[in-house]
Short mmCIF file of C-alpha atoms (C1' of nucleotides) in Angstrom, two decimals:
data_model
loop_
_atom_site.label_atom_id
_atom_site.label_comp_id
_atom_site.label_asym_id
_atom_site.label_seq_id
_atom_site.Cartn_x
_atom_site.Cartn_y
_atom_site.Cartn_z
CA MET A 168 -0.26 -0.05 0.04
CA PRO A 169 1.36 3.20 -0.53
CA THR A 170 1.85 6.30 1.95
CA GLY A 171 1.07 9.11 1.77
CA THR A 172 -2.86 10.15 -0.10
CA ASP A 173 -4.87 7.66 -1.53
CA CYS A 174 -5.37 8.35 -5.59
CA THR A 175 -9.22 8.00 -4.16
CA SER A 176 -9.37 10.68 -1.81
CA CYS A 177 -6.96 12.18 -3.91
CA PRO A 178 -7.48 16.67 -3.40
CA LEU A 179 -7.24 17.21 -6.38
CA ARG A 180 -8.85 14.58 -8.89
CA GLN A 181 -12.18 16.59 -7.19
CA LEU A 182 -11.02 19.31 -9.04
CA ALA A 183 -13.07 20.78 -12.39
CA LEU A 184 -9.89 21.07 -13.84
CA PHE A 185 -9.19 17.14 -13.84
CA THR A 186 -11.19 14.62 -15.45
CA ALA A 187 -12.19 12.28 -13.53
CA MET A 188 -11.73 7.87 -13.04
CA SER A 189 -13.76 5.43 -12.29
CA ALA A 190 -13.67 3.82 -9.31
CA GLU A 191 -11.78 0.61 -11.09
CA GLU A 192 -9.69 2.82 -12.83
CA LEU A 193 -8.49 4.77 -9.30
CA ALA A 194 -8.26 1.17 -7.93
CA PHE A 195 -5.70 0.77 -10.49
CA MET A 196 -4.05 4.03 -9.73
CA ARG A 197 -3.43 3.15 -6.62
CA GLN A 198 -1.87 -0.18 -7.10
CA PHE A 199 0.28 1.24 -10.44
CA LYS A 200 1.87 4.43 -7.99
CA THR A 201 4.55 3.48 -5.14
CA GLY A 202 4.37 6.31 -2.60
CA GLU A 203 5.17 10.06 -2.31
CA VAL A 204 8.00 12.33 -1.70
CA SER A 205 8.58 15.27 0.04
CA LEU A 206 10.62 18.04 -1.62
CA LYS A 207 12.08 21.62 -0.35
CA LYS A 208 12.00 24.79 -2.20
CA GLY A 209 14.83 24.82 -4.64
CA ALA A 210 15.51 20.47 -4.67
CA THR A 211 16.35 19.18 -8.13
CA ILE A 212 13.18 16.70 -9.03
CA LEU A 213 15.05 15.99 -12.62
CA SER A 214 18.54 16.90 -14.05
CA GLN A 215 18.72 17.79 -17.56
CA GLY A 216 20.54 15.17 -19.87
CA GLU A 217 19.84 12.01 -17.26
CA GLY A 218 17.06 9.78 -17.31
CA SER A 219 15.04 8.64 -14.10
CA PRO A 220 13.73 5.13 -13.04
CA VAL A 221 10.42 7.07 -11.70
CA LEU A 222 8.55 9.00 -12.68
CA TYR A 223 6.04 11.47 -10.72
CA THR A 224 2.48 13.78 -10.43
CA VAL A 225 2.49 17.06 -8.78
CA LEU A 226 0.41 16.70 -6.10
CA SER A 227 1.24 20.22 -4.54
CA GLY A 228 3.98 22.83 -5.15
CA LEU A 229 5.11 24.91 -7.92
CA GLY A 230 8.44 24.80 -9.98
CA THR A 231 10.05 25.51 -13.36
CA ARG A 232 11.15 23.38 -15.97
CA SER A 233 14.37 24.77 -17.61
CA VAL A 234 17.23 24.34 -19.32
CA LEU A 235 20.94 26.11 -19.04
CA LEU A 236 23.42 26.99 -21.64
CA GLU A 237 26.76 26.13 -21.72
CA ASP A 238 27.43 30.14 -21.20
CA GLY A 239 24.79 30.37 -17.89
CA ARG A 240 22.38 31.56 -20.03
CA ARG A 241 19.10 29.60 -18.36
CA GLN A 242 14.97 29.27 -20.82
CA VAL A 243 12.52 28.83 -18.62
CA ILE A 244 10.39 25.88 -20.77
CA ASN A 245 8.01 26.66 -18.67
CA PHE A 246 5.99 26.90 -15.24
CA VAL A 247 5.31 23.75 -13.05
CA PHE A 248 1.53 22.99 -11.18
CA PRO A 249 -0.37 20.51 -9.54
CA GLY A 250 -1.25 17.95 -10.78
CA ASP A 251 1.23 18.36 -14.09
CA PHE A 252 2.82 14.78 -14.99
CA LEU A 253 6.90 14.97 -14.82
CA GLY A 254 9.02 12.62 -16.44
CA LEU A 255 7.18 11.33 -20.15
CA GLN A 256 10.64 12.52 -22.11
CA ALA A 257 12.42 10.16 -19.43
CA GLY A 258 10.11 7.63 -19.53
CA ILE A 259 9.53 7.40 -23.31
CA MET A 260 12.96 9.58 -24.59
CA GLY A 261 14.83 8.13 -22.01
CA GLU A 262 16.19 11.19 -21.07
CA MET A 263 15.29 14.59 -19.92
CA LYS A 264 16.20 17.26 -21.94
CA HIS A 265 15.58 19.78 -19.85
CA THR A 266 15.54 20.39 -15.69
CA VAL A 267 13.12 20.54 -13.24
CA THR A 268 12.78 22.16 -9.68
CA ALA A 269 11.38 22.72 -7.16
CA ALA A 270 10.35 26.55 -5.96
CA THR A 271 8.28 26.02 -2.86
CA PRO A 272 7.78 22.62 -1.12
CA MET A 273 6.41 20.07 -2.88
CA VAL A 274 4.66 16.66 -2.97
CA LEU A 275 4.83 14.44 -5.85
CA CYS A 276 3.53 10.57 -6.34
CA THR A 277 5.87 8.41 -7.61
CA PHE A 278 5.38 5.78 -10.43
CA ALA A 279 8.02 3.52 -11.41
CA ARG A 280 9.13 4.19 -15.55
CA SER A 281 9.79 0.10 -15.80
CA ARG A 282 5.69 -0.13 -15.40
CA VAL A 283 4.77 2.44 -18.15
CA TRP A 284 4.44 -0.48 -20.57
CA GLU A 285 2.03 -1.49 -18.92
CA LEU A 286 0.09 1.12 -18.82
CA PHE A 287 -0.32 0.94 -22.20
CA THR A 288 -1.00 -2.87 -22.88
CA ARG A 289 -3.47 -2.73 -19.74
CA GLN A 290 -5.25 0.16 -19.06
CA PRO A 291 -5.42 1.74 -22.91
CA GLU A 292 -7.16 4.89 -21.10
CA ARG A 293 -4.07 5.38 -19.19
CA ALA A 294 -2.13 5.19 -22.14
CA TYR A 295 -4.51 7.68 -23.79
CA ASP A 296 -3.97 10.00 -21.11
CA LEU A 297 -0.95 10.15 -21.75
CA THR A 298 -0.39 10.59 -25.03
CA TRP A 299 -3.37 13.64 -24.48
CA ILE A 300 -0.60 15.50 -21.93
CA ALA A 301 2.31 15.01 -24.25
CA ALA A 302 -0.55 16.75 -26.80
CA MET A 303 -1.04 19.51 -25.07
CA GLU A 304 1.86 20.45 -23.26
CA GLU A 305 2.78 20.75 -27.23
CA HIS A 306 -0.17 22.97 -27.76
CA PHE A 307 1.32 25.58 -24.84
CA LEU A 308 4.93 25.59 -26.19
CA GLY A 309 3.72 26.15 -29.46
CA GLU A 310 1.69 29.04 -27.69
CA THR A 311 5.10 29.86 -25.98
CA VAL A 312 7.01 29.82 -29.35
CA VAL A 313 4.13 32.67 -30.58
CA THR A 314 4.46 34.53 -27.58
CA LEU A 315 8.73 34.75 -27.60
CA GLY A 316 8.60 35.15 -31.63
CA GLN A 317 5.92 37.53 -32.15
CA ARG A 318 5.17 39.49 -29.00
CA ASP A 319 7.10 42.60 -27.09
CA ALA A 320 8.12 42.48 -23.71
CA THR A 321 4.73 43.63 -22.54
CA GLU A 322 3.03 41.07 -24.26
CA ARG A 323 4.72 38.56 -23.19
CA MET A 324 4.41 39.44 -19.27
CA ALA A 325 0.70 39.40 -19.53
CA TRP A 326 0.78 36.01 -21.40
CA ALA A 327 2.64 34.59 -18.27
CA LEU A 328 0.99 36.55 -15.51
CA VAL A 329 -2.30 35.84 -17.15
CA ARG A 330 -1.48 32.06 -17.83
CA ILE A 331 -0.23 31.60 -14.69
CA TRP A 332 -3.11 33.42 -13.09
CA ARG A 333 -5.83 30.85 -14.75
CA ARG A 334 -4.00 28.23 -14.10
CA LEU A 335 -3.73 28.55 -10.28
CA SER A 336 -7.20 29.82 -10.35
CA ALA A 337 -8.13 26.11 -12.30
CA LEU A 338 -7.23 24.55 -8.97
CA GLY A 339 -8.05 27.36 -6.46
CA LEU A 340 -5.07 28.81 -5.45
CA CYS A 341 -6.38 32.49 -5.58
CA ARG A 342 -8.03 34.53 -3.38
CA GLU A 343 -10.04 37.18 -4.64
CA ASP A 344 -7.62 39.09 -6.53
CA ARG A 345 -4.18 37.27 -5.51
CA ALA A 346 -2.19 34.86 -4.75
CA VAL A 347 0.66 33.33 -3.66
CA LEU A 348 3.65 33.12 -6.04
CA PRO A 349 7.20 32.25 -5.52
CA PHE A 350 8.55 32.72 -9.10
CA ARG A 351 11.19 35.34 -9.22
CA GLN A 352 11.14 38.51 -11.85
CA HIS A 353 14.27 36.63 -12.40
CA ASP A 354 12.28 33.46 -13.37
CA LEU A 355 9.33 35.45 -15.39
CA ALA A 356 12.77 37.13 -17.58
CA ASP A 357 14.33 33.88 -17.98
CA ALA A 358 11.16 32.38 -19.61
CA LEU A 359 10.35 35.64 -21.16
CA GLY A 360 13.82 35.78 -23.05
CA LEU A 361 14.61 39.77 -21.33
CA SER A 362 16.83 40.63 -18.85
CA LEU A 363 15.81 41.01 -15.40
CA VAL A 364 16.22 44.35 -15.82
CA HIS A 365 13.80 44.80 -18.70
CA ALA A 366 10.79 41.96 -17.04
CA ASN A 367 11.02 44.78 -14.09
CA ARG A 368 10.48 47.93 -16.09
CA VAL A 369 7.58 46.53 -17.61
CA LEU A 370 5.87 44.80 -14.27
CA GLY A 371 6.11 48.28 -13.27
CA ALA A 372 4.46 49.94 -16.64
CA LEU A 373 1.47 46.89 -15.52
CA ARG A 374 1.10 48.25 -12.18
CA ARG A 375 1.66 51.59 -12.89
CA ALA A 376 -1.66 50.88 -15.68
CA GLY A 377 -3.69 49.13 -13.20
CA LEU A 378 -3.66 45.81 -14.96
CA ALA A 379 -1.64 43.42 -12.59
CA GLU A 380 0.96 43.80 -9.27
CA LEU A 381 4.08 41.46 -8.28
CA ALA A 382 5.04 42.47 -4.97
CA ARG A 383 6.41 39.87 -2.03
CA GLY A 384 6.01 36.83 -3.67
CA ILE A 385 1.77 38.07 -3.85
CA LEU A 386 0.93 38.49 -7.43
CA ARG A 387 -2.61 41.03 -7.67
CA MET A 388 -4.75 40.51 -10.52
CA ARG A 389 -6.05 43.87 -11.24
CA ASN A 390 -7.65 43.80 -14.76
CA HIS A 391 -7.66 40.53 -15.85
CA ALA A 392 -9.64 40.81 -19.08
CA ALA A 393 -7.39 43.67 -20.06
CA LEU A 394 -4.21 41.85 -19.47
CA SER A 395 -5.72 38.74 -21.30
CA ALA A 396 -6.56 41.15 -24.03
CA LEU A 397 -3.25 42.67 -24.22
CA ALA A 398 -1.96 38.97 -24.50
CA GLY A 399 -3.76 38.16 -27.22
CA LEU A 400 -5.69 35.25 -25.24
CA PRO A 401 -9.22 34.80 -25.63
CA ALA A 402 -10.67 34.44 -22.37
CA GLU A 403 -11.87 31.01 -22.17
CA ALA A 404 -11.37 29.13 -19.03
CA GLU A 405 -8.87 26.78 -18.65
CA GLU A 406 -9.26 23.12 -21.18
CA ARG A 407 -10.31 19.98 -18.71
CA ARG A 408 -7.25 17.93 -18.33
CA PRO A 409 -6.43 14.13 -17.47
CA ILE A 410 -4.70 13.04 -14.49
CA LEU A 411 -2.09 10.42 -13.52
CA MET B 284 -6.72 -2.15 -49.80
CA PRO B 285 -5.80 1.48 -49.86
CA THR B 286 -5.21 3.13 -52.66
CA GLY B 287 -0.87 4.33 -53.00
CA THR B 288 2.03 3.14 -50.85
CA ASP B 289 1.81 -0.18 -49.52
CA CYS B 290 2.60 0.16 -46.11
CA THR B 291 5.17 -2.56 -46.59
CA SER B 292 7.33 -1.56 -49.45
CA CYS B 293 6.78 1.95 -47.98
CA PRO B 294 10.29 4.17 -48.69
CA LEU B 295 10.28 5.35 -45.35
CA ARG B 296 10.51 3.31 -43.77
CA GLN B 297 13.40 1.64 -45.28
CA LEU B 298 15.29 4.97 -43.67
CA ALA B 299 17.59 4.27 -40.63
CA LEU B 300 15.68 7.23 -39.08
CA PHE B 301 13.17 5.33 -38.31
CA THR B 302 12.09 2.22 -36.54
CA ALA B 303 11.41 -0.35 -37.91
CA MET B 304 7.85 -2.85 -37.49
CA SER B 305 7.27 -6.87 -37.79
CA ALA B 306 5.00 -8.36 -40.53
CA GLU B 307 2.35 -8.58 -38.61
CA GLU B 308 2.63 -4.52 -37.19
CA LEU B 309 2.54 -3.77 -40.79
CA ALA B 310 -0.44 -5.70 -41.57
CA PHE B 311 -2.12 -3.83 -38.86
CA MET B 312 -1.30 -0.46 -40.57
CA ARG B 313 -1.73 -2.02 -44.44
CA GLN B 314 -5.65 -2.00 -42.69
CA PHE B 315 -5.50 1.48 -40.73
CA LYS B 316 -4.00 3.45 -42.93
CA THR B 317 -7.32 4.33 -45.70
CA GLY B 318 -5.52 6.08 -48.44
CA GLU B 319 -3.80 8.94 -49.27
CA VAL B 320 -3.83 12.20 -50.80
CA SER B 321 -1.77 14.50 -52.67
CA LEU B 322 -1.72 17.88 -52.48
CA LYS B 323 -0.44 21.01 -54.48
CA LYS B 324 2.39 23.63 -53.16
CA GLY B 325 0.61 25.85 -50.88
CA ALA B 326 -1.96 24.05 -49.89
CA THR B 327 -3.66 24.19 -46.35
CA ILE B 328 -3.65 20.66 -44.84
CA LEU B 329 -5.17 21.77 -41.16
CA SER B 330 -6.43 24.85 -40.47
CA GLN B 331 -6.17 26.77 -36.98
CA GLY B 332 -9.50 26.25 -35.02
CA GLU B 333 -10.49 23.55 -36.26
CA GLY B 334 -10.76 19.46 -35.63
CA SER B 335 -10.18 16.81 -39.08
CA PRO B 336 -12.03 13.48 -38.96
CA VAL B 337 -8.48 12.62 -40.79
CA LEU B 338 -5.32 12.38 -39.31
CA TYR B 339 -1.57 12.54 -41.72
CA THR B 340 1.37 10.86 -42.15
CA VAL B 341 3.95 12.55 -44.87
CA LEU B 342 5.17 10.52 -47.43
CA SER B 343 7.15 12.95 -49.43
CA GLY B 344 7.43 16.94 -49.21
CA LEU B 345 7.84 19.56 -46.67
CA GLY B 346 5.41 22.32 -44.69
CA THR B 347 5.17 24.67 -42.54
CA ARG B 348 3.05 24.64 -38.82
CA SER B 349 2.25 28.07 -37.80
CA VAL B 350 0.24 30.13 -36.50
CA LEU B 351 -1.45 33.27 -37.71
CA LEU B 352 -2.19 36.00 -35.21
CA GLU B 353 -5.00 38.75 -35.38
CA ASP B 354 -2.74 41.59 -36.22
CA GLY B 355 -1.84 39.49 -39.26
CA ARG B 356 2.15 38.45 -37.49
CA ARG B 357 2.59 35.20 -38.64
CA GLN B 358 4.81 32.39 -35.55
CA VAL B 359 5.63 29.73 -37.95
CA ILE B 360 6.19 26.63 -35.16
CA ASN B 361 8.20 24.38 -37.05
CA PHE B 362 8.94 22.74 -40.28
CA VAL B 363 6.92 19.30 -41.50
CA PHE B 364 9.12 16.49 -42.76
CA PRO B 365 8.52 13.29 -44.52
CA GLY B 366 7.86 10.85 -41.78
CA ASP B 367 5.92 13.24 -39.64
CA PHE B 368 2.51 12.65 -38.55
CA LEU B 369 -0.10 15.35 -38.49
CA GLY B 370 -2.97 15.90 -36.71
CA LEU B 371 -2.91 14.77 -33.26
CA GLN B 372 -3.74 17.64 -31.57
CA ALA B 373 -7.23 17.23 -33.20
CA GLY B 374 -7.24 13.39 -33.21
CA ILE B 375 -6.50 13.89 -28.86
CA MET B 376 -7.54 17.05 -28.45
CA GLY B 377 -10.36 17.72 -31.04
CA GLU B 378 -9.10 21.11 -32.65
CA MET B 379 -5.60 21.82 -34.60
CA LYS B 380 -3.61 24.95 -32.59
CA HIS B 381 -2.19 25.88 -35.58
CA THR B 382 -2.34 25.35 -39.04
CA VAL B 383 -0.16 23.20 -41.46
CA THR B 384 0.26 23.99 -45.10
CA ALA B 385 2.19 22.87 -48.33
CA ALA B 386 6.01 24.22 -49.36
CA THR B 387 6.51 21.59 -52.29
CA PRO B 388 3.68 19.33 -53.24
CA MET B 389 3.41 16.75 -51.27
CA VAL B 390 1.58 13.09 -51.06
CA LEU B 391 0.25 11.46 -47.59
CA CYS B 392 -0.97 8.64 -45.98
CA THR B 393 -4.73 9.14 -44.22
CA PHE B 394 -5.66 7.74 -41.37
CA ALA B 395 -9.18 8.05 -39.56
CA ARG B 396 -9.32 9.85 -36.70
CA SER B 397 -12.44 8.00 -35.58
CA ARG B 398 -10.08 5.05 -35.43
CA VAL B 399 -7.02 6.05 -32.92
CA TRP B 400 -8.82 4.72 -30.12
CA GLU B 401 -8.34 1.36 -31.58
CA LEU B 402 -4.40 2.19 -31.33
CA PHE B 403 -5.17 1.78 -28.17
CA THR B 404 -7.02 -0.87 -27.27
CA ARG B 405 -5.42 -2.90 -30.20
CA GLN B 406 -1.85 -2.63 -30.68
CA PRO B 407 -0.28 -0.76 -27.48
CA GLU B 408 3.06 -0.53 -29.61
CA ARG B 409 1.54 1.78 -31.55
CA ALA B 410 0.29 4.12 -29.40
CA TYR B 411 3.19 4.30 -27.36
CA ASP B 412 5.17 5.11 -30.63
CA LEU B 413 1.84 8.32 -30.86
CA THR B 414 2.86 9.49 -26.80
CA TRP B 415 6.91 9.14 -27.94
CA ILE B 416 6.14 11.11 -31.14
CA ALA B 417 4.30 13.20 -29.07
CA ALA B 418 7.33 13.33 -26.35
CA MET B 419 9.58 13.88 -29.09
CA GLU B 420 8.21 16.83 -30.78
CA GLU B 421 7.35 18.36 -26.89
CA HIS B 422 11.71 18.30 -27.32
CA PHE B 423 12.43 20.02 -30.01
CA LEU B 424 9.50 23.02 -28.91
CA GLY B 425 11.64 23.29 -25.80
CA GLU B 426 13.99 23.72 -28.03
CA THR B 427 12.71 26.52 -30.39
CA VAL B 428 11.89 28.26 -27.14
CA VAL B 429 15.44 27.68 -26.11
CA THR B 430 16.30 29.24 -29.32
CA LEU B 431 14.35 32.18 -29.51
CA GLY B 432 14.86 32.98 -25.76
CA GLN B 433 17.75 33.22 -25.42
CA ARG B 434 19.80 33.47 -28.94
CA ASP B 435 20.58 35.87 -31.06
CA ALA B 436 19.61 36.50 -34.75
CA THR B 437 23.03 34.87 -36.12
CA GLU B 438 22.81 31.94 -33.62
CA ARG B 439 19.20 31.19 -33.97
CA MET B 440 20.07 31.05 -38.09
CA ALA B 441 22.14 28.96 -36.99
CA TRP B 442 20.35 26.64 -35.10
CA ALA B 443 17.55 26.63 -37.72
CA LEU B 444 19.85 25.46 -40.56
CA VAL B 445 21.21 23.04 -39.15
CA ARG B 446 17.85 21.50 -37.81
CA ILE B 447 16.55 21.19 -41.11
CA TRP B 448 19.70 20.08 -42.93
CA ARG B 449 20.19 16.93 -40.27
CA ARG B 450 16.90 16.56 -40.80
CA LEU B 451 17.18 16.51 -44.38
CA SER B 452 19.87 14.48 -44.82
CA ALA B 453 18.33 11.19 -42.53
CA LEU B 454 15.96 11.40 -45.13
CA GLY B 455 18.31 11.52 -47.55
CA LEU B 456 17.80 14.30 -49.04
CA CYS B 457 21.01 15.47 -49.54
CA ARG B 458 23.50 15.62 -52.82
CA GLU B 459 26.58 16.46 -50.99
CA ASP B 460 26.38 19.72 -49.64
CA ARG B 461 23.55 20.76 -51.35
CA ALA B 462 19.90 20.16 -50.27
CA VAL B 463 16.29 21.88 -52.14
CA LEU B 464 15.12 23.15 -49.46
CA PRO B 465 11.24 24.98 -50.39
CA PHE B 466 11.81 27.52 -47.69
CA ARG B 467 11.90 30.65 -48.59
CA GLN B 468 13.43 34.01 -45.77
CA HIS B 469 10.24 35.01 -45.18
CA ASP B 470 9.42 31.88 -44.12
CA LEU B 471 12.78 31.22 -42.38
CA ALA B 472 12.55 34.63 -40.45
CA ASP B 473 8.70 33.93 -39.04
CA ALA B 474 10.14 30.88 -37.60
CA LEU B 475 12.76 32.24 -35.79
CA GLY B 476 11.48 36.05 -34.80
CA LEU B 477 13.04 38.09 -36.68
CA SER B 478 12.33 40.67 -38.69
CA LEU B 479 12.23 39.57 -43.31
CA VAL B 480 15.22 42.40 -44.01
CA HIS B 481 17.63 40.69 -40.96
CA ALA B 482 17.03 37.68 -41.52
CA ASN B 483 18.41 38.49 -45.01
CA ARG B 484 21.07 39.95 -43.77
CA VAL B 485 22.16 37.23 -41.48
CA LEU B 486 21.71 35.19 -44.18
CA GLY B 487 24.19 37.48 -45.99
CA ALA B 488 26.97 37.22 -43.19
CA LEU B 489 26.37 33.40 -42.67
CA ARG B 490 27.33 32.58 -46.27
CA ARG B 491 30.50 35.60 -46.51
CA ALA B 492 32.01 33.56 -43.51
CA GLY B 493 31.15 30.89 -45.10
CA LEU B 494 29.56 28.60 -43.42
CA ALA B 495 25.79 27.85 -45.61
CA GLU B 496 24.02 29.97 -48.16
CA LEU B 497 20.79 29.74 -49.32
CA ALA B 498 20.24 30.60 -52.91
CA ARG B 499 17.34 29.54 -55.08
CA GLY B 500 15.59 27.23 -53.63
CA ILE B 501 19.20 25.35 -52.36
CA LEU B 502 20.68 25.08 -49.50
CA ARG B 503 24.33 25.18 -49.58
CA MET B 504 25.78 23.13 -46.21
CA ARG B 505 29.74 24.73 -46.40
CA ASN B 506 30.23 23.94 -42.95
CA HIS B 507 28.47 21.82 -40.31
CA ALA B 508 30.56 21.57 -37.49
CA ALA B 509 31.17 25.28 -37.13
CA LEU B 510 27.56 26.45 -38.07
CA SER B 511 26.36 23.51 -35.12
CA ALA B 512 28.59 24.97 -33.17
CA LEU B 513 27.41 28.55 -33.23
CA ALA B 514 23.95 26.60 -33.35
CA GLY B 515 25.18 25.52 -29.70
CA LEU B 516 23.55 21.92 -31.32
CA PRO B 517 26.32 19.12 -30.50
CA ALA B 518 27.16 16.75 -33.24
CA GLU B 519 25.12 14.44 -32.66
CA ALA B 520 23.15 12.09 -35.19
CA GLU B 521 19.27 13.14 -35.59
CA GLU B 522 17.61 9.94 -33.17
CA ARG B 523 15.98 7.47 -34.11
CA ARG B 524 11.79 7.56 -34.51
CA PRO B 525 9.08 5.65 -34.85
CA ILE B 526 6.60 6.27 -37.73
CA LEU B 527 2.70 5.39 -38.54
"C1'" DC C 246 25.79 43.37 12.43
"C1'" DG C 247 27.12 42.36 7.78
"C1'" DA C 248 26.15 39.69 3.70
"C1'" DC C 249 23.08 38.10 0.97
"C1'" DC C 250 18.55 38.20 -2.18
"C1'" DT C 251 15.72 40.64 -4.55
"C1'" DG C 252 13.70 44.29 -6.65
"C1'" DT C 253 14.02 49.18 -9.08
"C1'" DT C 254 16.57 53.05 -10.79
"C1'" DG C 255 19.09 55.70 -14.53
"C1'" DA C 256 22.33 56.37 -18.48
"C1'" DA C 257 24.65 54.54 -22.17
"C1'" DC C 258 24.62 51.57 -25.85
"C1'" DC C 259 23.36 48.23 -29.54
"C1'" DA C 260 20.98 44.71 -31.61
"C1'" DA C 261 17.24 44.32 -34.73
"C1'" DC C 262 13.15 46.64 -36.31
"C1'" DT C 263 10.65 49.68 -39.93
"C1'" DC C 264 10.68 52.71 -44.08
"C1'" DA C 265 11.90 52.62 -48.76
"C1'" DA C 266 13.78 52.11 -52.94
"C1'" DT C 267 16.50 49.10 -56.03
"C1'" DT C 268 18.07 44.30 -57.73
"C1'" DT C 269 16.75 39.83 -59.12
"C1'" DA C 270 14.38 35.31 -61.02
"C1'" DG C 271 11.10 33.00 -62.63
"C1'" DG C 272 6.68 32.47 -64.88
"C1'" DT C 273 2.84 34.15 -68.70
"C1'" DG C 274 1.49 35.79 -72.55
"C1'" DG C 275 1.82 37.99 -76.67
"C1'" DC D 168 11.81 35.32 -78.18
"C1'" DC D 169 10.82 39.36 -75.76
"C1'" DA D 170 8.32 42.30 -72.38
"C1'" DC D 171 5.87 41.98 -68.40
"C1'" DC D 172 4.78 41.23 -64.20
"C1'" DT D 173 4.97 39.50 -60.08
"C1'" DA D 174 7.28 37.36 -55.90
"C1'" DA D 175 11.49 36.97 -53.75
"C1'" DA D 176 15.95 39.37 -52.21
"C1'" DT D 177 19.03 42.95 -51.56
"C1'" DT D 178 21.21 47.11 -49.56
"C1'" DG D 179 20.77 52.11 -47.30
"C1'" DA D 180 19.52 54.56 -43.59
"C1'" DG D 181 17.05 56.06 -39.54
"C1'" DT D 182 15.12 55.00 -35.12
"C1'" DT D 183 13.37 52.24 -31.23
"C1'" DG D 184 12.65 48.18 -27.79
"C1'" DG D 185 15.81 46.12 -24.96
"C1'" DT D 186 20.49 45.26 -23.44
"C1'" DT D 187 24.68 46.16 -20.78
"C1'" DC D 188 26.45 48.43 -16.55
"C1'" DA D 189 26.13 50.66 -12.14
"C1'" DA D 190 24.66 52.20 -8.47
"C1'" DC D 191 21.08 51.57 -4.51
"C1'" DA D 192 17.11 50.63 -1.04
"C1'" DG D 193 15.07 47.26 1.24
"C1'" DG D 194 14.28 42.87 3.69
"C1'" DT D 195 16.00 38.65 5.65
"C1'" DC D 196 18.83 35.69 8.04
"C1'" DG D 197 22.84 33.16 10.35
#
DNA sequence: CGACCTGTTGAACCAACTCAATTTAGGTGG
DNA sequence: CCACCTAAATTGAGTTGGTTCAACAGGTCG
């Protein structure tokens, strides 16, 4: 019997953001899950260039996926939220192409990589979910490419804040117009391909424009509609997604 | 019996770039395949915002995946080569988030979207391949994000040319140091987040530096090693990938 | 208290952009 | 075969969004 949360009573699964599972499906996941790990803020979960015998689903906490270049430049590929699946690259392709780091304390469910094939043979629904997850990640990365390639600094920042806000909101991690956000301006800058200095100036401009502000680890969303428009994002809800 | 190429004697499958299938697996694919379509240069294969009852594998020809913004800006997400699978987003998530366009005449194998689930229940190997493909696309898009976020115009162009060259090379579409390339400077610019004018200047600089040149639809790779170094790409061969 | 991390602001600089004009290469029809 | 037309490529000149360098302020922690 795995330690920690029982899949059957997993609080994440209750959220409307995630697709539901039948009782049998949950039973399978419960025996598929091998345990839980708790990580300190700043811990490395998966390392660029290495494989991993274990895959994860985030139960709580936030993190980053990033790539470190030879010369020290860093690109944050995207941010990691509860419900995200970690290690698909290592699980399927054998090696991680980026590093996953905890930005807060995190709790992760663990699965054995060696049993992934079992999903495909015994639980096609879960295999389908895995593909869904990969296709969805692909979509989000495509949106990121569009943002980095075509939008200016202000639009990029607006896009990042809205994407983060909507996700946190769907996870019930916002109170009124506030959310705790562990990411530093440095992280946002590295995610958006901006210098730290410029990211700071852009955030200042958004604050003065009454759109959003980020201070002392708290994000305040002042005008979600206007910020979304600036970001070029339609006003739609977060799409429902599978969770493993 | 499907029209056109029989999977058993598919010329693409012979290439070392693609993983092989057993005779039975090929037999399944043959009956899974519903036919072929030939497209003229410039044709739209899949449209942003729409679903598609049919999915494709590229048999021959090149194309682009791109996103068009409200204001006319365009981002080329990536380029499409023979062996690529098209429509996974529509197949899994119901709607394409980008447009796929033929840059040359193309021939595509077709599959019925309605039978994708069959893959998961009856051919777990193929389902695994699908996930592999999605994970690999995710990886490449991650690399694109890194390139757009952190690299300057010259490095970006070097990266694009090397990526394209290696792929064409693995497909046997290069002769000596040459390859036919249908993409316009405009396409490269849109893929790299550069203005057309600047893309042109950067290409001129690469040509004068004796690294690579692009003229009249022909790419000449003059110094692959130096260009790869500039692009920040290690000198490794194209990884083997599944093909459906 | 000092060290350090995060955030802020000013000033100078430069990579890349825009605007604009010109050349080259194909393609078409007379 | 040439005249014309259009798409693609090229080059120059001026502008700007974003960078770098540098200094400084506030908080937190050992």
